[in-house]
Structure formats: C-alpha cells, structure tokens
C-alpha cells in the first residue's frame, strides 16, 4: 500500500493551497481531484465554478502579495460595487478595510486561478492526481487513514485534509462516522447550501461597466438570494444569481413585491429565467436581449453556463484529534452572503497544510479562527440581520446605509449621526456579532467529535 504524510481530498483553491503548504514543509503530499470537464479548460480539473471576484483586503487574507496573482488570471481591476434595492441604490468605492492591494479589487477567471494554484502546489512538490476520485475512507488516527480510490487503488496517510467543496461528498461520510447520530444532517446540501447559476453574456459597449460589480437585493425571494453582474474580459460579463435550494413560493407572503417574480409563477423560476427577466427589466426597453446580450458558448462548464453549490450556513470545527482537517467550502468558510470565498478557502488550506506537515494539526481550529475569524463573524452576523428581509426592508436599509456613507465608504461619525433608524441598523448588527463572540458562530464544535 502506498503511504504518504498528507492526503488532500479536492483540488480546488483550498486543496491546492493545503497541498502546497504541506509540500513546502517537506511532507510527502498527494492531492486527489476527481476532475470535471469545462468548455474553457483542456482536460478535467476541479469544479472551478464561482462568480470570481476578489476584494482588496481578501488578497491579504489569502496571505499573498498585491502582485502575486498573475495578470493572466485577472479579468478586470475594480473601482467599486453598486447594490440595487427595489427603489434605493448604494455605491461603495472603498471597503474601508486595511489592505495592501491598491484598488477596490479585481475579477478573475476561476478556472485559470485554480490551474495556477495547482501549478504552485506541484512546483512545491505535491503530487496532484486528477481523474480518480475517492470511493471511501477508513478513519484511523493511530495507524493512518486508508483512502480507497474509485479504481480500487489504496493509499494510507497520517494526516487527512478534506477540501471537496460545499457539496461535501466525501467530507460528510468521514465526519458522520465521528459525530453523534443525526448531527451530520446539519450539513445536508439542501439545508447547508444555496445554489448558484451564471451565464457568460456579451454586453453592448455602451452599457458595459468594466470596473464595477452589481448586485440586486430584494428582487427575488429567499434568504440571501440575489442576482449579480461581474465584468469579465472584453465586454463579456458573468450574469448570475444565488438562491436557496427547494424554496416553496407558497411560503412567500407577498410574491408580487419581488421584481423578478410574475403573477403567473407557481414555482420558483429556473436560474436562466431569472436572468432573462433581470436583463429584460434593466435593458429591455432599448435592446432585444437575445440579440444584444448573446451567450458566449465557449465559456463555463458547458454552453456558456454553469451551476454550482455555495455554503450558506455557519462553519464547523475539524476533528483534529483524529488527524483530520476540513477546509474551505467543505467546512462552510465560504459564504452565499458575499458570493463565495476563494480567499478564505486559500487561507484555511494553507493553515491546515502547514500544520499537518509540522505534526501540529491540533492547533488548526484555533489558528483558523485567529486568522479569518473576524471575516467569518461579519458574514454570519450580516446574514442573520437580513434573514427575514422583504423588498421594502432592503430599501429602508440602503437609505440608512447612504446616511452612513462618506466618499464611497462607511464612516464612523456619519453612522453615529445617521438618526434613529441608522443607529438601529448598526445596533442590530453589532448585537448579532456580540452573540457570536468567542467563536460561537461555529455550528459543529470540536468537542462533539468522538475521540
């Protein structure tokens, strides 16, 4: 049987970052990626599906230099983002976060990003194997974890890093054997994830905004459900949306208040229909949408489209006493609320890989909280604050946010002088954060795992 120091399941941003970090510490490391086909990649690779935007301070959270991401990976440098409510609009020109990156951020090609991270892992000495997924894992912290691959091959690893993304195809089976009965249901995909869908569309020159992200809130029902437009290369943009899995329209109190629903809808529209309605609403008065905004069919997974899951619940601790770490989307560190989280995937992978190689994996749970805990806390708290929002709530919130803005960014003094409603919004957010203090945002804690 083949033996390695560290086995990583999943070859996306978290997995390759873990593999690279472990290999740089001279650990014998293998990364196992089942591989999926894409129209814009030669050969199978990781499931590289994300709207793919990076804010300025996220570069620092990845523990990267401002110039470290190659220009060939980037699509557009960004100068801001606009949030659209039903009637109110907020435009941010600054994240107001300490950052070494010179601009608001950038959009990037996720498949190229993943391939670049793979190259870095392989250069460091990690063995990246694609096309043969994991069939099962026999957990044994004393003698080593045994991985059986789909072709029947087996390998034994002292440390196991699970990085198979929000669907947790392998992760859930491993963790289920270490948790009390029923606990793993918290991470069932319909409960723990949203579904995202996007299309690559060519835009007319006159309406293409090359340096701005756009999000629409309160346009469609569902917790943290929203459409977006991300500028890509040329005049191509990714038009997409995030929405809950299995939403029942009969539970929506006033469906007619949502701009992208119609009175004839009996079920939630498909992602492609939502996008058509968004483009019609924004540009239909001047353009024939299918002619002026055609699909770019050689992009994405297939035919210019792609669908993918994204985490929507709080993160989990890892069973580190069993020499196992869960990273990135598999641990719930990514978030539907801010459209993904490649930055936290990269950083959690780096932390886990390095600690595993040094034989210090038991420090992982405390280390990732110390490093990205503030980011996770913001995302969890904000998602809770808006959990029951309806369209009118978004308009009220954006009016309050505009009162707290100065020069395109949030300002403390303006927040304090924004009036009762503005202070109420800020107070709810701060109180929610306080409730999750000291890592209480973790939904499965380390002491719940069987020893």
CSV table of N, CA, C and O in Angstrom, one decimal, residues 137-142 145 157-164 168 170-180 183-184 187 315-327 330-332 352 355-356 360-366 368-369 442-451:
chain,number,residue,atom,x,y,z
A,137,UNK,N,-13.1,6.2,2.8
A,137,UNK,CA,-12.0,6.5,3.7
A,137,UNK,C,-12.2,5.7,5.0
A,137,UNK,O,-13.3,5.9,5.6
A,138,UNK,N,-11.3,4.9,5.4
A,138,UNK,CA,-11.3,4.3,6.7
A,138,UNK,C,-10.5,5.1,7.6
A,138,UNK,O,-9.3,5.2,7.5
A,139,UNK,N,-11.2,5.7,8.6
A,139,UNK,CA,-10.5,6.6,9.5
A,139,UNK,C,-9.8,5.9,10.6
A,139,UNK,O,-10.4,5.0,11.3
A,140,UNK,N,-8.5,6.1,10.8
A,140,UNK,CA,-7.7,5.5,11.9
A,140,UNK,C,-6.6,6.4,12.2
A,140,UNK,O,-5.6,6.5,11.5
A,141,UNK,N,-6.7,7.2,13.3
A,141,UNK,CA,-5.7,8.2,13.6
A,141,UNK,C,-4.4,7.6,14.1
A,141,UNK,O,-3.4,8.2,14.0
A,142,UNK,N,-4.5,6.3,14.6
A,142,UNK,CA,-3.3,5.7,15.1
A,142,UNK,C,-2.4,5.1,14.0
A,142,UNK,O,-1.2,5.4,14.0
A,145,UNK,N,-5.0,6.9,8.0
A,145,UNK,CA,-6.2,6.8,7.3
A,145,UNK,C,-6.0,6.1,6.0
A,145,UNK,O,-5.1,6.5,5.2
A,157,UNK,N,-2.5,7.6,4.7
A,157,UNK,CA,-2.0,8.9,5.1
A,157,UNK,C,-2.1,9.1,6.6
A,157,UNK,O,-3.1,8.8,7.2
A,158,UNK,N,-1.0,9.7,7.1
A,158,UNK,CA,-1.0,10.1,8.5
A,158,UNK,C,-2.0,11.2,8.8
A,158,UNK,O,-2.7,11.2,9.8
A,159,UNK,N,-2.1,12.2,7.9
A,159,UNK,CA,-3.0,13.3,8.0
A,159,UNK,C,-3.9,13.4,6.8
A,159,UNK,O,-3.5,13.1,5.7
A,160,UNK,N,-5.2,13.7,7.1
A,160,UNK,CA,-6.2,13.8,6.0
A,160,UNK,C,-6.7,15.3,6.0
A,160,UNK,O,-7.2,15.8,7.1
A,161,UNK,N,-6.7,15.9,4.9
A,161,UNK,CA,-7.3,17.2,4.7
A,161,UNK,C,-8.4,17.1,3.7
A,161,UNK,O,-8.2,16.7,2.6
A,162,UNK,N,-9.7,17.5,4.2
A,162,UNK,CA,-10.8,17.4,3.3
A,162,UNK,C,-11.2,18.7,2.7
A,162,UNK,O,-11.4,19.7,3.4
A,163,UNK,N,-11.1,18.8,1.4
A,163,UNK,CA,-11.3,20.0,0.7
A,163,UNK,C,-12.2,19.8,-0.6
A,163,UNK,O,-11.9,20.3,-1.7
A,164,UNK,N,-13.3,19.1,-0.4
A,164,UNK,CA,-14.1,18.7,-1.5
A,164,UNK,C,-15.3,19.6,-1.7
A,164,UNK,O,-16.2,19.3,-2.4
A,168,UNK,N,-19.6,18.5,-0.1
A,168,UNK,CA,-19.0,17.6,0.9
A,168,UNK,C,-19.3,16.2,0.6
A,168,UNK,O,-19.7,15.4,1.5
A,170,UNK,N,-17.4,13.7,0.1
A,170,UNK,CA,-16.5,12.8,0.9
A,170,UNK,C,-16.5,13.2,2.3
A,170,UNK,O,-16.6,12.4,3.2
A,171,UNK,N,-16.5,14.5,2.6
A,171,UNK,CA,-16.4,15.1,3.9
A,171,UNK,C,-17.5,14.5,4.8
A,171,UNK,O,-17.3,14.1,6.0
A,172,UNK,N,-18.8,14.6,4.3
A,172,UNK,CA,-19.9,14.2,5.2
A,172,UNK,C,-19.8,12.7,5.6
A,172,UNK,O,-20.2,12.4,6.7
A,173,UNK,N,-19.3,11.9,4.7
A,173,UNK,CA,-19.2,10.5,5.0
A,173,UNK,C,-18.1,10.3,6.1
A,173,UNK,O,-18.3,9.4,7.0
A,174,UNK,N,-17.1,11.0,6.0
A,174,UNK,CA,-16.0,10.9,7.0
A,174,UNK,C,-16.5,11.4,8.4
A,174,UNK,O,-16.3,10.8,9.4
A,175,UNK,N,-17.1,12.6,8.4
A,175,UNK,CA,-17.5,13.2,9.6
A,175,UNK,C,-18.6,12.5,10.3
A,175,UNK,O,-18.7,12.4,11.5
A,176,UNK,N,-19.5,11.9,9.5
A,176,UNK,CA,-20.6,11.1,10.0
A,176,UNK,C,-20.2,10.0,11.0
A,176,UNK,O,-20.8,9.7,12.0
A,177,UNK,N,-19.0,9.4,10.6
A,177,UNK,CA,-18.5,8.3,11.5
A,177,UNK,C,-17.9,8.8,12.8
A,177,UNK,O,-17.6,8.0,13.7
A,178,UNK,N,-17.7,10.1,12.9
A,178,UNK,CA,-17.1,10.7,14.1
A,178,UNK,C,-18.0,11.6,14.9
A,178,UNK,O,-17.6,12.1,15.9
A,179,UNK,N,-19.3,11.7,14.5
A,179,UNK,CA,-20.3,12.5,15.2
A,179,UNK,C,-21.4,11.7,15.7
A,179,UNK,O,-21.7,10.6,15.2
A,180,UNK,N,-22.1,12.2,16.7
A,180,UNK,CA,-23.3,11.6,17.2
A,180,UNK,C,-24.4,11.4,16.1
A,180,UNK,O,-24.4,12.2,15.1
A,183,UNK,N,-26.2,14.3,13.7
A,183,UNK,CA,-25.5,15.6,13.7
A,183,UNK,C,-25.2,16.0,12.3
A,183,UNK,O,-25.2,17.2,11.9
A,184,UNK,N,-24.8,15.1,11.4
A,184,UNK,CA,-24.3,15.4,10.1
A,184,UNK,C,-25.4,16.0,9.2
A,184,UNK,O,-25.2,16.7,8.2
A,187,UNK,N,-25.3,19.5,7.8
A,187,UNK,CA,-24.5,19.8,6.6
A,187,UNK,C,-25.1,19.2,5.4
A,187,UNK,O,-24.5,19.2,4.3
A,315,UNK,N,-19.7,27.9,9.8
A,315,UNK,CA,-18.6,26.9,9.6
A,315,UNK,C,-18.6,25.9,10.7
A,315,UNK,O,-19.3,26.0,11.7
A,316,UNK,N,-17.7,24.9,10.5
A,316,UNK,CA,-17.6,23.8,11.5
A,316,UNK,C,-16.1,23.7,11.9
A,316,UNK,O,-15.2,24.1,11.2
A,317,UNK,N,-15.9,23.2,13.2
A,317,UNK,CA,-14.6,22.8,13.6
A,317,UNK,C,-14.2,21.5,13.0
A,317,UNK,O,-15.1,20.8,12.5
A,318,UNK,N,-13.0,21.2,13.0
A,318,UNK,CA,-12.5,19.9,12.5
A,318,UNK,C,-12.1,18.9,13.6
A,318,UNK,O,-11.7,19.3,14.7
A,319,UNK,N,-12.2,17.6,13.3
A,319,UNK,CA,-11.8,16.6,14.3
A,319,UNK,C,-10.3,16.4,14.3
A,319,UNK,O,-9.8,15.4,13.8
A,320,UNK,N,-9.6,17.4,14.7
A,320,UNK,CA,-8.1,17.4,14.6
A,320,UNK,C,-7.5,16.3,15.5
A,320,UNK,O,-6.3,15.9,15.2
A,321,UNK,N,-8.1,15.9,16.6
A,321,UNK,CA,-7.5,14.8,17.4
A,321,UNK,C,-7.5,13.5,16.6
A,321,UNK,O,-6.7,12.6,16.9
A,322,UNK,N,-8.3,13.4,15.5
A,322,UNK,CA,-8.2,12.3,14.6
A,322,UNK,C,-7.3,12.5,13.4
A,322,UNK,O,-7.3,11.8,12.4
A,323,UNK,N,-6.5,13.6,13.5
A,323,UNK,CA,-5.6,14.0,12.4
A,323,UNK,C,-6.3,14.3,11.1
A,323,UNK,O,-5.9,14.0,10.0
A,324,UNK,N,-7.4,15.0,11.3
A,324,UNK,CA,-8.3,15.4,10.1
A,324,UNK,C,-8.6,16.9,10.2
A,324,UNK,O,-8.9,17.4,11.3
A,325,UNK,N,-8.4,17.6,9.1
A,325,UNK,CA,-8.8,19.0,9.0
A,325,UNK,C,-9.8,19.1,7.8
A,325,UNK,O,-9.6,18.5,6.8
A,326,UNK,N,-10.8,20.0,8.0
A,326,UNK,CA,-11.7,20.3,6.9
A,326,UNK,C,-11.5,21.8,6.6
A,326,UNK,O,-11.5,22.6,7.4
A,327,UNK,N,-11.4,22.1,5.3
A,327,UNK,CA,-11.0,23.4,4.8
A,327,UNK,C,-12.0,24.0,3.8
A,327,UNK,O,-12.7,23.2,3.1
A,330,UNK,N,-15.9,23.1,2.2
A,330,UNK,CA,-16.3,21.9,2.9
A,330,UNK,C,-16.5,22.2,4.4
A,330,UNK,O,-17.4,21.5,5.0
A,331,UNK,N,-15.8,23.1,4.9
A,331,UNK,CA,-16.0,23.5,6.3
A,331,UNK,C,-17.0,24.6,6.5
A,331,UNK,O,-17.3,25.0,7.6
A,332,UNK,N,-17.6,25.1,5.4
A,332,UNK,CA,-18.5,26.2,5.4
A,332,UNK,C,-17.9,27.6,5.6
A,332,UNK,O,-18.6,28.5,6.0
A,352,UNK,N,-4.0,24.6,7.3
A,352,UNK,CA,-4.1,23.1,7.6
A,352,UNK,C,-2.9,22.4,7.0
A,352,UNK,O,-2.4,21.5,7.7
A,355,UNK,N,0.3,23.0,9.2
A,355,UNK,CA,0.2,22.4,10.5
A,355,UNK,C,0.3,20.9,10.4
A,355,UNK,O,0.9,20.2,11.2
A,356,UNK,N,-0.3,20.3,9.4
A,356,UNK,CA,-0.3,18.8,9.2
A,356,UNK,C,1.2,18.4,8.9
A,356,UNK,O,1.7,17.4,9.5
A,360,UNK,N,1.4,19.3,13.8
A,360,UNK,CA,0.7,20.2,14.8
A,360,UNK,C,-0.7,20.5,14.4
A,360,UNK,O,-1.2,21.6,14.7
A,361,UNK,N,-1.4,19.6,13.8
A,361,UNK,CA,-2.7,19.8,13.3
A,361,UNK,C,-3.7,20.2,14.4
A,361,UNK,O,-4.7,20.8,14.1
A,362,UNK,N,-3.4,19.8,15.6
A,362,UNK,CA,-4.4,20.0,16.7
A,362,UNK,C,-4.6,21.5,16.9
A,362,UNK,O,-5.6,21.9,17.5
A,363,UNK,N,-3.7,22.3,16.4
A,363,UNK,CA,-3.8,23.8,16.5
A,363,UNK,C,-4.7,24.4,15.5
A,363,UNK,O,-5.0,25.6,15.5
A,364,UNK,N,-5.2,23.6,14.5
A,364,UNK,CA,-5.9,24.1,13.4
A,364,UNK,C,-7.1,24.9,13.7
A,364,UNK,O,-7.3,26.0,13.2
A,365,UNK,N,-8.0,24.4,14.6
A,365,UNK,CA,-9.3,25.1,14.9
A,365,UNK,C,-9.0,26.4,15.5
A,365,UNK,O,-9.7,27.4,15.2
A,366,UNK,N,-8.1,26.5,16.4
A,366,UNK,CA,-7.8,27.9,17.0
A,366,UNK,C,-7.1,28.8,16.0
A,366,UNK,O,-7.3,30.0,16.0
A,368,UNK,N,-7.3,28.9,12.6
A,368,UNK,CA,-8.2,29.5,11.5
A,368,UNK,C,-9.1,30.5,12.1
A,368,UNK,O,-9.4,31.5,11.5
A,369,UNK,N,-9.5,30.3,13.3
A,369,UNK,CA,-10.4,31.4,14.0
A,369,UNK,C,-9.6,32.6,14.2
A,369,UNK,O,-10.1,33.8,14.0
A,442,UNK,N,-19.5,28.9,15.2
A,442,UNK,CA,-19.2,27.5,14.8
A,442,UNK,C,-20.4,26.6,15.1
A,442,UNK,O,-20.9,26.6,16.2
A,443,UNK,N,-20.9,25.9,14.1
A,443,UNK,CA,-22.1,25.1,14.3
A,443,UNK,C,-21.8,23.6,14.7
A,443,UNK,O,-22.7,23.0,15.3
A,444,UNK,N,-20.7,23.1,14.4
A,444,UNK,CA,-20.3,21.8,14.9
A,444,UNK,C,-18.9,22.1,15.6
A,444,UNK,O,-17.9,22.4,14.9
A,445,UNK,N,-18.9,21.9,16.9
A,445,UNK,CA,-17.7,22.2,17.7
A,445,UNK,C,-16.8,21.0,17.8
A,445,UNK,O,-17.2,19.8,17.7
A,446,UNK,N,-15.5,21.2,18.1
A,446,UNK,CA,-14.5,20.2,18.2
A,446,UNK,C,-14.8,19.1,19.2
A,446,UNK,O,-14.6,17.9,19.0
A,447,UNK,N,-15.4,19.5,20.3
A,447,UNK,CA,-15.7,18.5,21.4
A,447,UNK,C,-16.9,17.6,21.1
A,447,UNK,O,-17.2,16.7,21.9
A,448,UNK,N,-17.6,17.9,20.0
A,448,UNK,CA,-18.7,17.0,19.6
A,448,UNK,C,-18.2,15.7,18.9
A,448,UNK,O,-19.0,14.7,18.8
A,449,UNK,N,-17.0,15.7,18.4
A,449,UNK,CA,-16.5,14.6,17.7
A,449,UNK,C,-16.1,13.5,18.7
A,449,UNK,O,-15.6,13.7,19.8
A,450,UNK,N,-16.3,12.2,18.3
A,450,UNK,CA,-15.9,11.1,19.1
A,450,UNK,C,-14.4,11.0,19.1
A,450,UNK,O,-13.7,11.2,18.1
A,451,UNK,N,-13.8,10.7,20.2
A,451,UNK,CA,-12.4,10.6,20.4
A,451,UNK,C,-11.9,9.2,20.1
A,451,UNK,O,-12.6,8.3,20.3
